[in-house]
PDB file of C-alpha atoms and ligand atoms in Angstrom:
ATOM      1  CA  MET A   1      18.607   4.522   9.797  1.00 91.00           C
ATOM      2  CA  ILE A   2      16.927   1.186   9.150  1.00 95.00           C
ATOM      3  CA  GLU A   3      16.988  -1.053   6.104  1.00 98.00           C
ATOM      4  CA  PHE A   4      14.080  -2.544   4.175  1.00 98.00           C
ATOM      5  CA  CYS A   5      14.848  -4.911   1.292  1.00 98.00           C
ATOM      6  CA  GLY A   6      18.298  -3.332   1.093  1.00 98.00           C
ATOM      7  CA  ILE A   7      16.851   0.201   0.931  1.00 98.00           C
ATOM      8  CA  PRO A   8      18.068   2.543   3.688  1.00 98.00           C
ATOM      9  CA  LEU A   9      15.178   4.394   5.359  1.00 98.00           C
ATOM     10  CA  ALA A  10      15.204   7.154   7.971  1.00 97.00           C
ATOM     11  CA  HIS A  11      12.367   5.566   9.976  1.00 96.00           C
ATOM     12  CA  ARG A  12       9.660   2.903   9.766  1.00 97.00           C
ATOM     13  CA  VAL A  13       6.663   4.873   8.524  1.00 98.00           C
ATOM     14  CA  ILE A  14       5.666   5.039   4.846  1.00 98.00           C
ATOM     15  CA  ASN A  15       2.352   5.757   3.077  1.00 98.00           C
ATOM     16  CA  GLY A  16      -0.269   3.333   1.847  1.00 98.00           C
ATOM     17  CA  SER A  17      -0.487   3.456  -1.949  1.00 98.00           C
ATOM     18  CA  GLY A  18      -2.998   6.006  -3.221  1.00 98.00           C
ATOM     19  CA  THR A  19      -3.497   7.817   0.066  1.00 98.00           C
ATOM     20  CA  PHE A  20      -1.149  10.769  -0.422  1.00 98.00           C
ATOM     21  CA  ASP A  21      -0.648  12.736  -3.648  1.00 97.00           C
ATOM     22  CA  ALA A  22       2.941  13.980  -3.353  1.00 97.00           C
ATOM     23  CA  ILE A  23       2.729  16.015  -6.555  1.00 97.00           C
ATOM     24  CA  ALA A  24      -0.443  17.835  -5.447  1.00 96.00           C
ATOM     25  CA  ALA A  25       1.020  18.294  -1.963  1.00 95.00           C
ATOM     26  CA  ARG A  26       4.032  20.083  -3.411  1.00 95.00           C
ATOM     27  CA  ARG A  27       1.730  22.295  -5.480  1.00 95.00           C
ATOM     28  CA  ALA A  28      -0.296  23.138  -2.364  1.00 92.00           C
ATOM     29  CA  PHE A  29       2.442  23.493   0.243  1.00 90.00           C
ATOM     30  CA  GLY A  30       5.544  24.270  -1.864  1.00 92.00           C
ATOM     31  CA  ASP A  31       9.023  22.884  -1.240  1.00 92.00           C
ATOM     32  CA  ALA A  32       8.424  22.975   2.523  1.00 90.00           C
ATOM     33  CA  ILE A  33       6.626  19.639   2.159  1.00 88.00           C
ATOM     34  CA  TYR A  34       9.923  18.112   0.993  1.00 89.00           C
ATOM     35  CA  GLU A  35      11.874  19.540   3.908  1.00 90.00           C
ATOM     36  CA  HIS A  36       9.428  17.909   6.311  1.00 88.00           C
ATOM     37  CA  PHE A  37       8.394  14.969   4.149  1.00 96.00           C
ATOM     38  CA  PRO A  38       6.273  12.735   6.386  1.00 97.00           C
ATOM     39  CA  PHE A  39       7.220   9.345   4.945  1.00 98.00           C
ATOM     40  CA  ALA A  40      10.499   7.380   4.954  1.00 98.00           C
ATOM     41  CA  ALA A  41       9.674   6.078   1.461  1.00 98.00           C
ATOM     42  CA  PHE A  42       6.913   7.112  -0.929  1.00 98.00           C
ATOM     43  CA  VAL A  43       4.546   4.581  -2.511  1.00 98.00           C
ATOM     44  CA  SER A  44       2.829   5.892  -5.633  1.00 98.00           C
ATOM     45  CA  LYS A  45      -0.826   5.395  -6.575  1.00 97.00           C
ATOM     46  CA  THR A  46      -1.383   2.292  -8.695  1.00 97.00           C
ATOM     47  CA  VAL A  47      -0.231   2.523 -12.314  1.00 98.00           C
ATOM     48  CA  THR A  48      -1.794   0.399 -15.089  1.00 97.00           C
ATOM     49  CA  LEU A  49      -0.555  -0.108 -18.658  1.00 97.00           C
ATOM     50  CA  GLU A  50      -3.319   1.971 -20.245  1.00 98.00           C
ATOM     51  CA  PRO A  51      -4.844   5.191 -18.872  1.00 98.00           C
ATOM     52  CA  ARG A  52      -8.041   4.726 -16.816  1.00 97.00           C
ATOM     53  CA  GLN A  53     -10.847   7.122 -15.917  1.00 97.00           C
ATOM     54  CA  GLY A  54     -11.698   5.401 -12.641  1.00 96.00           C
ATOM     55  CA  ASN A  55     -15.178   4.711 -11.275  1.00 96.00           C
ATOM     56  CA  PRO A  56     -18.162   7.063 -11.634  1.00 97.00           C
ATOM     57  CA  PRO A  57     -18.888   9.352  -8.649  1.00 98.00           C
ATOM     58  CA  PRO A  58     -19.636   9.353  -5.803  1.00 98.00           C
ATOM     59  CA  ARG A  59     -16.327   7.715  -4.908  1.00 98.00           C
ATOM     60  CA  LEU A  60     -16.265   8.152  -1.131  1.00 98.00           C
ATOM     61  CA  TRP A  61     -18.520   7.416   1.818  1.00 98.00           C
ATOM     62  CA  GLU A  62     -17.559   8.500   5.303  1.00 97.00           C
ATOM     63  CA  LEU A  63     -18.080   6.101   8.202  1.00 96.00           C
ATOM     64  CA  ALA A  64     -17.869   6.659  11.933  1.00 93.00           C
ATOM     65  CA  GLY A  65     -14.687   4.576  11.895  1.00 96.00           C
ATOM     66  CA  GLY A  66     -13.145   5.600   8.592  1.00 97.00           C
ATOM     67  CA  MET A  67     -14.396   5.571   5.026  1.00 98.00           C
ATOM     68  CA  ILE A  68     -15.284   3.514   1.987  1.00 98.00           C
ATOM     69  CA  ASN A  69     -13.568   4.351  -1.293  1.00 98.00           C
ATOM     70  CA  SER A  70     -14.493   3.303  -4.770  1.00 97.00           C
ATOM     71  CA  ILE A  71     -11.906   5.204  -6.759  1.00 97.00           C
ATOM     72  CA  GLY A  72     -11.354   2.544  -9.402  1.00 96.00           C
ATOM     73  CA  LEU A  73      -7.724   3.192 -10.307  1.00 95.00           C
ATOM     74  CA  PRO A  74      -7.813   6.418 -12.307  1.00 97.00           C
ATOM     75  CA  ASN A  75      -4.316   6.957 -13.678  1.00 98.00           C
ATOM     76  CA  LYS A  76      -2.404   8.180 -16.713  1.00 97.00           C
ATOM     77  CA  GLY A  77      -1.183   4.750 -17.755  1.00 98.00           C
ATOM     78  CA  LEU A  78       2.430   3.663 -18.002  1.00 98.00           C
ATOM     79  CA  HIS A  79       3.519   6.169 -20.647  1.00 98.00           C
ATOM     80  CA  GLY A  80       1.781   9.113 -19.006  1.00 98.00           C
ATOM     81  CA  TYR A  81       3.264   8.160 -15.648  1.00 98.00           C
ATOM     82  CA  LEU A  82       6.786   7.837 -17.054  1.00 98.00           C
ATOM     83  CA  ALA A  83       6.538  11.149 -18.898  1.00 98.00           C
ATOM     84  CA  GLU A  84       4.704  13.298 -16.349  1.00 98.00           C
ATOM     85  CA  ASP A  85       4.765  11.807 -12.844  1.00 98.00           C
ATOM     86  CA  LEU A  86       8.032   9.925 -12.534  1.00 98.00           C
ATOM     87  CA  PRO A  87      10.278  12.984 -13.111  1.00 98.00           C
ATOM     88  CA  LYS A  88       8.382  14.853 -10.349  1.00 97.00           C
ATOM     89  CA  LEU A  89       8.334  11.930  -7.924  1.00 98.00           C
ATOM     90  CA  ALA A  90      12.063  11.395  -8.530  1.00 97.00           C
ATOM     91  CA  GLU A  91      12.591  14.757  -6.808  1.00 96.00           C
ATOM     92  CA  LEU A  92      11.173  13.469  -3.535  1.00 97.00           C
ATOM     93  CA  PRO A  93      13.718  13.323  -0.713  1.00 97.00           C
ATOM     94  CA  VAL A  94      12.924   9.635  -0.035  1.00 98.00           C
ATOM     95  CA  PRO A  95      13.080   6.356  -2.019  1.00 98.00           C
ATOM     96  CA  LEU A  96      10.217   5.799  -4.481  1.00 98.00           C
ATOM     97  CA  ILE A  97       8.160   2.594  -4.556  1.00 99.00           C
ATOM     98  CA  VAL A  98       5.941   2.304  -7.634  1.00 98.00           C
ATOM     99  CA  ASN A  99       2.667   0.379  -7.232  1.00 98.00           C
ATOM    100  CA  VAL A 100       1.466  -1.431 -10.366  1.00 98.00           C
ATOM    101  CA  MET A 101      -1.557  -3.462 -11.393  1.00 96.00           C
ATOM    102  CA  GLY A 102      -2.428  -5.389 -14.545  1.00 94.00           C
ATOM    103  CA  SER A 103      -5.376  -7.407 -15.781  1.00 90.00           C
ATOM    104  CA  SER A 104      -3.125 -10.254 -16.943  1.00 93.00           C
ATOM    105  CA  ARG A 105       0.242 -11.669 -15.882  1.00 94.00           C
ATOM    106  CA  GLU A 106       1.770 -10.320 -19.086  1.00 95.00           C
ATOM    107  CA  ASP A 107       0.480  -6.796 -18.359  1.00 96.00           C
ATOM    108  CA  VAL A 108       2.029  -6.901 -14.892  1.00 97.00           C
ATOM    109  CA  ALA A 109       5.293  -8.195 -16.368  1.00 98.00           C
ATOM    110  CA  ARG A 110       5.405  -5.298 -18.851  1.00 98.00           C
ATOM    111  CA  LEU A 111       4.889  -2.775 -16.076  1.00 98.00           C
ATOM    112  CA  VAL A 112       7.498  -4.412 -13.873  1.00 98.00           C
ATOM    113  CA  ALA A 113       9.999  -4.581 -16.747  1.00 98.00           C
ATOM    114  CA  ALA A 114       9.474  -0.901 -17.551  1.00 98.00           C
ATOM    115  CA  PHE A 115       9.992   0.284 -13.973  1.00 98.00           C
ATOM    116  CA  SER A 116      12.907  -2.086 -13.389  1.00 98.00           C
ATOM    117  CA  GLU A 117      14.932  -0.089 -15.900  1.00 98.00           C
ATOM    118  CA  ARG A 118      14.444   3.162 -14.007  1.00 98.00           C
ATOM    119  CA  ASP A 119      17.055   4.249 -11.485  1.00 98.00           C
ATOM    120  CA  GLU A 120      14.475   6.544  -9.867  1.00 98.00           C
ATOM    121  CA  VAL A 121      12.525   3.489  -8.688  1.00 98.00           C
ATOM    122  CA  ALA A 122      13.743   1.759  -5.507  1.00 98.00           C
ATOM    123  CA  ALA A 123      11.150  -1.034  -5.410  1.00 99.00           C
ATOM    124  CA  ILE A 124       7.928  -2.185  -7.058  1.00 99.00           C
ATOM    125  CA  GLU A 125       4.705  -3.048  -5.242  1.00 98.00           C
ATOM    126  CA  LEU A 126       2.347  -5.460  -7.032  1.00 98.00           C
ATOM    127  CA  ASN A 127      -1.252  -4.510  -6.346  1.00 97.00           C
ATOM    128  CA  VAL A 128      -3.083  -7.817  -6.541  1.00 95.00           C
ATOM    129  CA  SER A 129      -5.688  -6.658  -4.056  1.00 88.00           C
ATOM    130  CA  CYS A 130      -7.730  -3.708  -5.346  1.00 84.00           C
ATOM    131  CA  PRO A 131     -11.331  -4.282  -4.242  1.00 79.00           C
ATOM    132  CA  ASN A 132     -12.759  -1.887  -6.824  1.00 77.00           C
ATOM    133  CA  VAL A 133     -12.037  -3.538 -10.151  1.00 75.00           C
ATOM    134  CA  LYS A 134     -12.849  -7.069 -11.186  1.00 62.00           C
ATOM    135  CA  THR A 135      -9.350  -8.007 -12.345  1.00 57.00           C
ATOM    136  CA  GLY A 136      -6.518  -8.085  -9.844  1.00 52.00           C
ATOM    137  CA  LEU A 137      -8.391  -9.500  -6.901  1.00 57.00           C
ATOM    138  CA  VAL A 138      -8.331 -13.008  -8.356  1.00 72.00           C
ATOM    139  CA  MET A 139      -4.536 -13.027  -8.538  1.00 87.00           C
ATOM    140  CA  GLY A 140      -4.199 -11.897  -4.946  1.00 93.00           C
ATOM    141  CA  ALA A 141      -6.943 -14.011  -3.399  1.00 94.00           C
ATOM    142  CA  ASN A 142      -5.581 -17.366  -4.452  1.00 94.00           C
ATOM    143  CA  PRO A 143      -2.105 -18.763  -3.633  1.00 97.00           C
ATOM    144  CA  GLN A 144      -1.796 -20.687  -6.929  1.00 96.00           C
ATOM    145  CA  GLU A 145      -2.747 -17.620  -8.982  1.00 94.00           C
ATOM    146  CA  LEU A 146      -0.246 -15.466  -7.143  1.00 96.00           C
ATOM    147  CA  ALA A 147       2.475 -18.085  -7.566  1.00 97.00           C
ATOM    148  CA  ALA A 148       1.795 -18.201 -11.324  1.00 96.00           C
ATOM    149  CA  LEU A 149       1.950 -14.402 -11.498  1.00 96.00           C
ATOM    150  CA  LEU A 150       5.289 -14.242  -9.685  1.00 98.00           C
ATOM    151  CA  ASP A 151       6.749 -17.002 -11.853  1.00 98.00           C
ATOM    152  CA  VAL A 152       6.049 -14.826 -14.903  1.00 97.00           C
ATOM    153  CA  VAL A 153       6.976 -11.462 -13.389  1.00 98.00           C
ATOM    154  CA  ARG A 154      10.000 -12.205 -11.193  1.00 98.00           C
ATOM    155  CA  PRO A 155      12.509 -12.725 -14.041  1.00 98.00           C
ATOM    156  CA  PHE A 156      11.793  -9.200 -15.312  1.00 98.00           C
ATOM    157  CA  SER A 157      13.180  -7.402 -12.288  1.00 98.00           C
ATOM    158  CA  GLU A 158      16.136  -7.288  -9.968  1.00 98.00           C
ATOM    159  CA  LYS A 159      14.423  -4.646  -7.860  1.00 98.00           C
ATOM    160  CA  PRO A 160      12.640  -5.621  -4.659  1.00 98.00           C
ATOM    161  CA  LEU A 161       9.088  -6.836  -5.370  1.00 98.00           C
ATOM    162  CA  ILE A 162       6.512  -6.209  -2.653  1.00 98.00           C
ATOM    163  CA  VAL A 163       3.182  -8.058  -2.922  1.00 98.00           C
ATOM    164  CA  LYS A 164       0.196  -6.127  -1.557  1.00 98.00           C
ATOM    165  CA  LEU A 165      -2.140  -8.690  -0.032  1.00 97.00           C
ATOM    166  CA  THR A 166      -5.906  -8.568   0.152  1.00 96.00           C
ATOM    167  CA  PRO A 167      -7.891  -9.135   3.340  1.00 97.00           C
ATOM    168  CA  ASN A 168     -10.843 -10.237   1.169  1.00 94.00           C
ATOM    169  CA  CYS A 169      -9.842 -13.878   0.879  1.00 95.00           C
ATOM    170  CA  ALA A 170      -9.904 -17.103   2.836  1.00 94.00           C
ATOM    171  CA  SER A 171      -6.273 -17.019   3.965  1.00 97.00           C
ATOM    172  CA  PRO A 172      -3.931 -14.061   3.441  1.00 98.00           C
ATOM    173  CA  ALA A 173      -1.205 -16.152   5.134  1.00 98.00           C
ATOM    174  CA  ASP A 174      -1.481 -18.831   2.429  1.00 98.00           C
ATOM    175  CA  VAL A 175      -1.105 -16.130  -0.229  1.00 98.00           C
ATOM    176  CA  ALA A 176       1.872 -14.651   1.644  1.00 98.00           C
ATOM    177  CA  ALA A 177       3.518 -18.082   1.786  1.00 98.00           C
ATOM    178  CA  ALA A 178       3.072 -18.444  -1.983  1.00 98.00           C
ATOM    179  CA  ALA A 179       4.622 -14.985  -2.415  1.00 98.00           C
ATOM    180  CA  GLU A 180       7.621 -16.038  -0.355  1.00 98.00           C
ATOM    181  CA  GLN A 181       8.088 -19.327  -2.195  1.00 98.00           C
ATOM    182  CA  HIS A 182       7.858 -17.690  -5.617  1.00 98.00           C
ATOM    183  CA  GLY A 183      10.380 -14.913  -5.205  1.00 98.00           C
ATOM    184  CA  ALA A 184       8.681 -11.905  -3.587  1.00 98.00           C
ATOM    185  CA  ASP A 185      10.963  -9.764  -1.434  1.00 98.00           C
ATOM    186  CA  ALA A 186       8.268  -8.466   0.929  1.00 98.00           C
ATOM    187  CA  VAL A 187       4.518  -8.387   1.492  1.00 98.00           C
ATOM    188  CA  SER A 188       2.310  -5.474   2.473  1.00 98.00           C
ATOM    189  CA  LEU A 189      -1.097  -5.704   4.112  1.00 98.00           C
ATOM    190  CA  ILE A 190      -3.914  -4.945   4.455  1.00 98.00           C
ATOM    191  CA  ASN A 191      -5.572  -3.416   1.426  1.00 98.00           C
ATOM    192  CA  THR A 192      -9.154  -2.297   2.066  1.00 97.00           C
ATOM    193  CA  LEU A 193     -12.024  -4.574   3.038  1.00 97.00           C
ATOM    194  CA  ARG A 194     -14.931  -4.788   0.625  1.00 96.00           C
ATOM    195  CA  GLY A 195     -17.888  -2.798   1.913  1.00 97.00           C
ATOM    196  CA  MET A 196     -20.990  -0.933   0.790  1.00 97.00           C
ATOM    197  CA  ALA A 197     -23.267   1.973   1.688  1.00 98.00           C
ATOM    198  CA  MET A 198     -26.922   2.551   0.797  1.00 98.00           C
ATOM    199  CA  ASP A 199     -27.932   5.884  -0.709  1.00 98.00           C
ATOM    200  CA  PRO A 200     -29.757   7.752   2.086  1.00 97.00           C
ATOM    201  CA  ASP A 201     -31.983   9.631  -0.383  1.00 97.00           C
ATOM    202  CA  ARG A 202     -32.832   6.893  -2.872  1.00 97.00           C
ATOM    203  CA  PRO A 203     -34.257   3.770  -1.249  1.00 97.00           C
ATOM    204  CA  GLY A 204     -32.824   0.563  -2.630  1.00 97.00           C
ATOM    205  CA  ARG A 205     -29.913   2.296  -4.417  1.00 98.00           C
ATOM    206  CA  LEU A 206     -26.236   2.057  -3.592  1.00 98.00           C
ATOM    207  CA  TRP A 207     -24.348   5.258  -2.725  1.00 98.00           C
ATOM    208  CA  LEU A 208     -21.029   4.586  -4.425  1.00 98.00           C
ATOM    209  CA  GLY A 209     -20.873   4.951  -8.204  1.00 97.00           C
ATOM    210  CA  GLY A 210     -18.858   1.739  -8.323  1.00 96.00           C
ATOM    211  CA  GLY A 211     -21.429  -0.126  -6.198  1.00 96.00           C
ATOM    212  CA  THR A 212     -19.132  -1.571  -3.547  1.00 96.00           C
ATOM    213  CA  GLY A 213     -15.905  -0.089  -2.237  1.00 96.00           C
ATOM    214  CA  GLY A 214     -13.000  -0.615   0.146  1.00 97.00           C
ATOM    215  CA  VAL A 215     -13.305   0.104   3.867  1.00 98.00           C
ATOM    216  CA  SER A 216     -10.283   1.722   5.545  1.00 98.00           C
ATOM    217  CA  GLY A 217      -9.459   3.631   8.723  1.00 98.00           C
ATOM    218  CA  PRO A 218      -9.820   2.793  12.431  1.00 98.00           C
ATOM    219  CA  ALA A 219     -12.660   0.363  11.627  1.00 98.00           C
ATOM    220  CA  VAL A 220     -10.167  -2.095  10.106  1.00 98.00           C
ATOM    221  CA  ARG A 221      -7.296  -1.717  12.598  1.00 98.00           C
ATOM    222  CA  ALA A 222      -8.006  -4.867  14.623  1.00 98.00           C
ATOM    223  CA  ILE A 223      -8.366  -6.896  11.430  1.00 98.00           C
ATOM    224  CA  ALA A 224      -5.029  -5.611  10.133  1.00 98.00           C
ATOM    225  CA  LEU A 225      -3.340  -6.470  13.408  1.00 98.00           C
ATOM    226  CA  ALA A 226      -4.637 -10.044  13.353  1.00 98.00           C
ATOM    227  CA  GLN A 227      -3.725 -10.557   9.701  1.00 98.00           C
ATOM    228  CA  VAL A 228      -0.202  -9.156  10.128  1.00 98.00           C
ATOM    229  CA  ARG A 229       0.367 -11.560  12.986  1.00 98.00           C
ATOM    230  CA  GLU A 230      -1.024 -14.470  10.985  1.00 98.00           C
ATOM    231  CA  VAL A 231       1.250 -13.645   8.048  1.00 98.00           C
ATOM    232  CA  ARG A 232       4.276 -13.153  10.318  1.00 98.00           C
ATOM    233  CA  GLU A 233       3.769 -16.633  11.710  1.00 98.00           C
ATOM    234  CA  ARG A 234       3.953 -18.075   8.188  1.00 98.00           C
ATOM    235  CA  VAL A 235       6.707 -16.110   6.415  1.00 98.00           C
ATOM    236  CA  GLU A 236      10.163 -14.706   7.057  1.00 98.00           C
ATOM    237  CA  LEU A 237       9.696 -11.942   4.466  1.00 98.00           C
ATOM    238  CA  PRO A 238       9.719  -8.322   5.577  1.00 98.00           C
ATOM    239  CA  ILE A 239       6.177  -7.057   6.163  1.00 98.00           C
ATOM    240  CA  VAL A 240       4.680  -3.607   5.609  1.00 99.00           C
ATOM    241  CA  GLY A 241       1.738  -3.472   7.999  1.00 98.00           C
ATOM    242  CA  MET A 242      -1.143  -1.040   7.597  1.00 98.00           C
ATOM    243  CA  GLY A 243      -4.757  -0.542   8.558  1.00 98.00           C
ATOM    244  CA  GLY A 244      -6.238   2.282  10.605  1.00 98.00           C
ATOM    245  CA  VAL A 245      -2.983   3.583  12.068  1.00 98.00           C
ATOM    246  CA  GLN A 246      -3.545   6.962  13.744  1.00 98.00           C
ATOM    247  CA  SER A 247      -0.829   7.060  16.396  1.00 98.00           C
ATOM    248  CA  GLY A 248       2.600   5.745  17.343  1.00 97.00           C
ATOM    249  CA  ARG A 249       0.852   3.322  19.651  1.00 97.00           C
ATOM    250  CA  HIS A 250      -1.104   1.827  16.729  1.00 98.00           C
ATOM    251  CA  ALA A 251       2.055   1.692  14.598  1.00 98.00           C
ATOM    252  CA  ASP A 252       3.981  -0.030  17.342  1.00 97.00           C
ATOM    253  CA  ASP A 253       1.158  -2.527  17.829  1.00 98.00           C
ATOM    254  CA  LEU A 254       1.618  -3.544  14.182  1.00 98.00           C
ATOM    255  CA  ARG A 255       5.385  -3.750  14.711  1.00 98.00           C
ATOM    256  CA  GLN A 256       4.862  -6.018  17.688  1.00 97.00           C
ATOM    257  CA  ALA A 257       2.538  -8.183  15.584  1.00 98.00           C
ATOM    258  CA  GLY A 258       5.378  -8.621  13.088  1.00 98.00           C
ATOM    259  CA  ALA A 259       5.523  -5.619  10.737  1.00 98.00           C
ATOM    260  CA  ASP A 260       8.944  -4.244   9.778  1.00 98.00           C
ATOM    261  CA  LEU A 261       7.480  -1.046   8.329  1.00 98.00           C
ATOM    262  CA  VAL A 262       4.122   0.568   8.996  1.00 98.00           C
ATOM    263  CA  ALA A 263       2.084   2.484   6.434  1.00 98.00           C
ATOM    264  CA  VAL A 264      -0.299   5.345   7.159  1.00 98.00           C
ATOM    265  CA  GLY A 265      -3.244   5.789   4.810  1.00 98.00           C
ATOM    266  CA  THR A 266      -6.659   7.124   5.770  1.00 98.00           C
ATOM    267  CA  GLU A 267      -5.235   9.279   8.584  1.00 98.00           C
ATOM    268  CA  SER A 268      -3.276  11.318   6.004  1.00 97.00           C
ATOM    269  CA  PHE A 269      -6.584  12.556   4.508  1.00 95.00           C
ATOM    270  CA  ARG A 270      -7.408  14.140   7.870  1.00 94.00           C
ATOM    271  CA  ASP A 271      -3.893  15.467   8.464  1.00 95.00           C
ATOM    272  CA  PRO A 272      -1.342  15.281   5.623  1.00 93.00           C
ATOM    273  CA  LEU A 273       1.524  15.444   8.126  1.00 94.00           C
ATOM    274  CA  ALA A 274       0.096  12.769  10.439  1.00 97.00           C
ATOM    275  CA  ALA A 275       2.766  10.248   9.412  1.00 98.00           C
ATOM    276  CA  ARG A 276       5.494  12.517  10.749  1.00 96.00           C
ATOM    277  CA  ARG A 277       3.868  12.681  14.161  1.00 97.00           C
ATOM    278  CA  ILE A 278       3.239   8.931  14.079  1.00 98.00           C
ATOM    279  CA  ALA A 279       6.906   8.227  13.186  1.00 97.00           C
ATOM    280  CA  ASP A 280       8.072  10.444  16.057  1.00 96.00           C
ATOM    281  CA  GLU A 281       5.687   8.784  18.490  1.00 96.00           C
ATOM    282  CA  MET A 282       6.650   5.340  17.232  1.00 95.00           C
ATOM    283  CA  SER A 283      10.372   5.926  17.642  1.00 92.00           C
ATOM    284  CA  ARG A 284       9.786   6.326  21.369  1.00 90.00           C
ATOM    285  CA  PHE A 285       8.416   2.787  21.447  1.00 84.00           C
ATOM    286  CA  THR A 286      11.036   1.256  19.138  1.00 74.00           C
ATOM    287  CA  GLU A 287      14.221   2.723  20.640  1.00 69.00           C
ATOM    288  CA  GLY A 288      16.462  -0.161  21.524  1.00 54.00           C
ATOM    289  CA  PHE A 289      14.827  -2.531  19.065  1.00 52.00           C
ATOM    290  CA  PRO A 290      16.895  -3.981  16.190  1.00 45.00           C
ATOM    291  CA  ALA A 291      16.532  -2.152  12.877  1.00 42.00           C
ATOM    292  CA  ASN A 292      15.053  -5.168  11.108  1.00 43.00           C
ATOM    293  CA  GLY A 293      12.115  -5.408  13.436  1.00 45.00           C
ATOM    294  CA  THR A 294      10.757  -8.408  15.248  1.00 45.00           C
ATOM    295  CA  ARG A 295      11.030 -11.779  13.589  1.00 40.00           C
ATOM    296  CA  GLY A 296       9.234 -14.115  15.976  1.00 38.00           C
ATOM    297  CA  VAL A 297       6.052 -12.873  17.582  1.00 44.00           C
ATOM    298  CA  GLY A 298       5.442 -13.503  21.230  1.00 42.00           C
ATOM    299  CA  VAL A 299       1.858 -14.602  21.673  1.00 43.00           C
ATOM    300  CA  ALA A 300       0.165 -15.075  25.006  1.00 43.00           C
ATOM    301  CA  SER A 301      -1.626 -18.410  25.241  1.00 37.00           C
ATOM    302  CA  HIS A 302      -5.229 -17.250  25.228  1.00 41.00           C
TER     303      HIS A 302
HETATM  304  O1  RRO B 401      -8.316   2.859  -6.787  1.00 58.57           O
HETATM  305  C1  RRO B 401      -8.983   2.248  -5.940  1.00 58.57           C
HETATM  306  O2  RRO B 401     -10.215   2.255  -5.934  1.00 58.57           O
HETATM  307  C2  RRO B 401      -8.347   1.440  -4.880  1.00 58.57           C
HETATM  308  C3  RRO B 401      -7.250   0.618  -5.072  1.00 58.57           C
HETATM  309 BR1  RRO B 401      -6.331   0.539  -6.701  1.00 58.57          BR
HETATM  310  C4  RRO B 401      -6.786  -0.197  -4.019  1.00 58.57           C
HETATM  311  O3  RRO B 401      -5.823  -0.971  -4.116  1.00 58.57           O
HETATM  312  N1  RRO B 401      -7.454  -0.117  -2.840  1.00 58.57           N
HETATM  313  C5  RRO B 401      -8.513   0.667  -2.652  1.00 58.57           C
HETATM  314  O4  RRO B 401      -9.087   0.694  -1.553  1.00 58.57           O
HETATM  315  N2  RRO B 401      -8.954   1.465  -3.676  1.00 58.57           N
END
């Protein structure tokens, strides 16, 4: 057992928000998926106050090194989530982390307040980094904006607040430092990198219905590693590291760079049970390491 923000976890591997539909997985695979649940905690897809349709199709583009998504936050809204999804997700055999996003500080505060009252929720992740809607990114790309958001939101919750950082900004470490100074309990990174694909059949047109999208998968692994290290050098907060993890080796690389937990995202689309294999492989690297992960990061001088 390890501990993350006071939450006991069986191992260090969780999912990246929006990359694994636990409710659909149970429908497809039955209760067996719960007996062999791949993640030590489950992070839900982003919830907004009002229901959203998401972006027009196509929403995905496959790359040699991963994919670009332009999903655009389709979800049932707070009330739909509380009524339909939360009771099902509460049956998961692992702690539940709810990911929320709002277009104003007050919207985020309302979401945080609502989930803070629910015993089923272990922690709340603030998505200030979605690349596929205009709002949200501003709050996560700028340290002052993030500080102002946390000053409004923090008083509404005693649950751990995790801030999901964007790689699409000048300095994720500056934003992480603001998160630490303004009451966040942890940071998670990286969300996807803004990218684009041309339509192969229609010259001059973009493929994705939303125009641009977020790049994920092996293509972003080296970027995630560098950003996790940069953030670790600036903050003491626990870090959830993610970006292109496909093996225990990749997960342990992120741990060595400073991550306390590692999230698997794009790889779960290829193999829904990949995180289980990755956790097993990772434990071979981490045996003998303290449960709270590395604090300082040894860096060779080159
Ligand atoms: O729904 C999305 O399009 C999306 C979100 Br909210 C996010 O945070 N990251 C991403 O790559 N896609």
